[in-house]
Short mmCIF file of C-alpha atoms in Angstrom, two decimals:
data_model
loop_
_atom_site.label_atom_id
_atom_site.label_comp_id
_atom_site.label_asym_id
_atom_site.label_seq_id
_atom_site.Cartn_x
_atom_site.Cartn_y
_atom_site.Cartn_z
CA MET A 19 3.25 -9.59 16.35
CA ASP A 20 5.58 -11.30 13.89
CA ASP A 21 5.10 -11.14 10.12
CA ARG A 22 3.22 -14.44 9.80
CA GLU A 23 0.84 -13.58 12.64
CA PHE A 24 0.27 -10.11 11.20
CA VAL A 25 -0.56 -11.41 7.71
CA ALA A 26 -2.80 -14.15 9.10
CA ALA A 27 -4.71 -11.70 11.32
CA PHE A 28 -5.17 -9.32 8.39
CA GLU A 29 -6.29 -12.06 6.01
CA ASP A 30 -8.79 -13.59 8.43
CA CYS A 31 -10.02 -10.07 9.34
CA SER A 32 -9.22 -10.48 13.04
CA LEU A 33 -6.60 -7.70 13.07
CA PRO A 34 -7.89 -4.83 15.22
CA PRO A 35 -8.23 -1.64 13.14
CA SER A 36 -6.08 0.21 15.70
CA LEU A 37 -3.18 -2.04 14.67
CA PHE A 38 -3.63 -1.42 10.94
CA THR A 39 -2.06 1.99 10.58
CA HIS A 40 -0.65 3.39 7.36
CA ARG A 41 2.77 2.00 8.35
CA GLN A 42 1.19 -1.45 8.63
CA HIS A 43 -0.40 -1.07 5.18
CA VAL A 44 3.10 -0.45 3.81
CA ARG A 45 4.48 -3.38 5.81
CA LEU A 46 1.79 -5.69 4.42
CA ALA A 47 2.50 -4.61 0.84
CA TRP A 48 6.23 -5.14 1.40
CA LEU A 49 5.62 -8.63 2.82
CA TYR A 50 3.39 -9.60 -0.09
CA LEU A 51 5.92 -8.29 -2.61
CA ARG A 52 8.64 -10.39 -0.98
CA GLU A 53 6.52 -13.52 -1.42
CA GLU A 54 4.87 -12.98 -4.80
CA SER A 55 5.23 -11.39 -8.20
CA LEU A 56 4.05 -7.81 -8.57
CA LEU A 57 0.75 -8.90 -10.11
CA GLY A 58 0.22 -11.64 -7.53
CA ALA A 59 0.93 -9.24 -4.67
CA LEU A 60 -1.31 -6.57 -6.21
CA THR A 61 -4.22 -8.99 -6.46
CA ARG A 62 -3.71 -10.35 -2.95
CA PHE A 63 -3.28 -6.87 -1.45
CA ALA A 64 -6.28 -5.26 -3.18
CA GLU A 65 -8.62 -8.18 -2.51
CA GLY A 66 -7.43 -8.38 1.09
CA LEU A 67 -7.98 -4.67 1.70
CA LYS A 68 -11.49 -4.86 0.26
CA ARG A 69 -12.34 -7.90 2.40
CA TYR A 70 -10.85 -6.32 5.54
CA ALA A 71 -12.63 -2.98 4.99
CA THR A 72 -15.93 -4.80 4.37
CA SER A 73 -15.47 -6.81 7.58
CA LEU A 74 -15.27 -3.50 9.45
CA GLY A 75 -18.33 -2.07 7.72
CA ALA A 76 -16.08 0.39 5.92
CA SER A 77 -16.05 -0.84 2.33
CA ALA A 78 -16.30 2.75 1.08
CA LYS A 79 -12.82 3.43 2.51
CA TYR A 80 -11.12 1.28 -0.15
CA HIS A 81 -9.39 3.42 -2.79
CA GLU A 82 -8.16 1.58 -5.88
CA THR A 83 -5.80 4.25 -7.23
CA ILE A 84 -4.04 4.83 -3.91
CA THR A 85 -3.77 1.10 -3.26
CA TRP A 86 -2.26 0.30 -6.63
CA ALA A 87 0.00 3.37 -6.73
CA PHE A 88 1.47 2.62 -3.32
CA LEU A 89 2.11 -1.00 -4.22
CA PHE A 90 3.86 0.05 -7.44
CA VAL A 91 6.05 2.57 -5.60
CA ILE A 92 6.94 0.05 -2.88
CA HIS A 93 7.82 -2.51 -5.55
CA GLU A 94 10.00 -0.01 -7.37
CA ARG A 95 11.85 0.89 -4.18
CA MET A 96 12.58 -2.63 -2.96
CA ARG A 97 16.29 -3.25 -3.09
CA GLY A 98 16.69 -6.44 -1.11
CA GLU A 99 16.49 -5.03 2.42
CA SER A 100 16.34 -7.95 4.78
CA THR A 101 13.87 -6.38 7.19
CA PHE A 102 10.89 -4.11 6.90
CA ASP A 103 12.51 -1.71 9.38
CA ASP A 104 15.53 -1.35 7.06
CA PHE A 105 13.19 -0.71 4.13
CA ALA A 106 11.21 1.84 6.16
CA VAL A 107 14.35 3.77 7.15
CA ALA A 108 15.50 3.88 3.51
CA ASN A 109 12.04 5.03 2.32
CA ASP A 110 10.69 7.25 5.06
CA ASP A 111 8.67 9.33 2.57
CA LEU A 112 6.31 6.37 2.14
CA PHE A 113 4.88 7.17 5.55
CA SER A 114 3.58 10.57 4.55
CA TRP A 115 1.07 9.26 2.05
CA ASN A 116 -0.46 12.63 1.13
CA ALA A 117 2.94 14.09 0.25
CA LEU A 118 3.93 11.02 -1.73
CA MET A 119 0.68 10.79 -3.68
CA SER A 120 0.85 14.51 -4.52
CA ARG A 121 4.00 13.75 -6.50
CA TYR A 122 1.88 11.65 -8.85
CA TYR A 123 -1.72 12.86 -8.59
CA LYS A 124 -3.66 16.09 -8.34
CA SER A 125 -5.80 16.21 -5.22
CA GLU A 126 -8.99 16.49 -7.29
CA THR A 127 -8.05 13.31 -9.15
CA LEU A 128 -7.66 11.33 -5.92
CA ALA A 129 -10.87 12.80 -4.54
CA SER A 130 -12.86 11.54 -7.53
CA ASP A 131 -15.20 8.56 -7.45
CA ARG A 132 -13.46 7.30 -10.57
CA ALA A 133 -10.06 7.10 -8.79
CA ARG A 134 -11.66 5.33 -5.85
CA ALA A 135 -13.24 2.69 -8.09
CA ALA A 136 -10.49 2.08 -10.68
CA PHE A 137 -6.76 2.63 -10.96
CA LEU A 138 -5.93 5.86 -12.75
CA MET A 139 -2.53 6.55 -14.25
CA PRO A 140 -0.61 9.40 -12.59
CA ASP A 141 -1.46 12.87 -13.76
CA VAL A 142 1.41 14.68 -12.04
CA TYR A 143 5.00 13.79 -12.75
CA GLU A 144 7.69 14.89 -10.35
CA VAL A 145 11.25 13.64 -10.42
CA LEU A 146 11.75 11.50 -7.35
CA ARG A 147 15.04 11.38 -5.51
#
């Protein structure tokens, strides 16, 4: 499925959950960040994830801190790669989300209801790269 079809299927909630893997979450964020400002992409991404999760009866799966943190990291890492595959190769650590988030957050922070409901600033600081 090409980028436009993928975004459209996500936004109209017709994308099968089996096709919305973690890699596809990262792809969607990357696509939004190519089209919009950071704040515009953040709004579109967060609202879209909530709508999509709700359409699947899984609204409790949405996690605000992880969503925002990933979008910020993806934004920081974008260097003008022309394709998502090029971006993915250059940033392969994005696909091990637990390892990446542990660079910024304690596990108990991410497990909290507060982190699920609202973005929390990182509480672990590790030098990246």
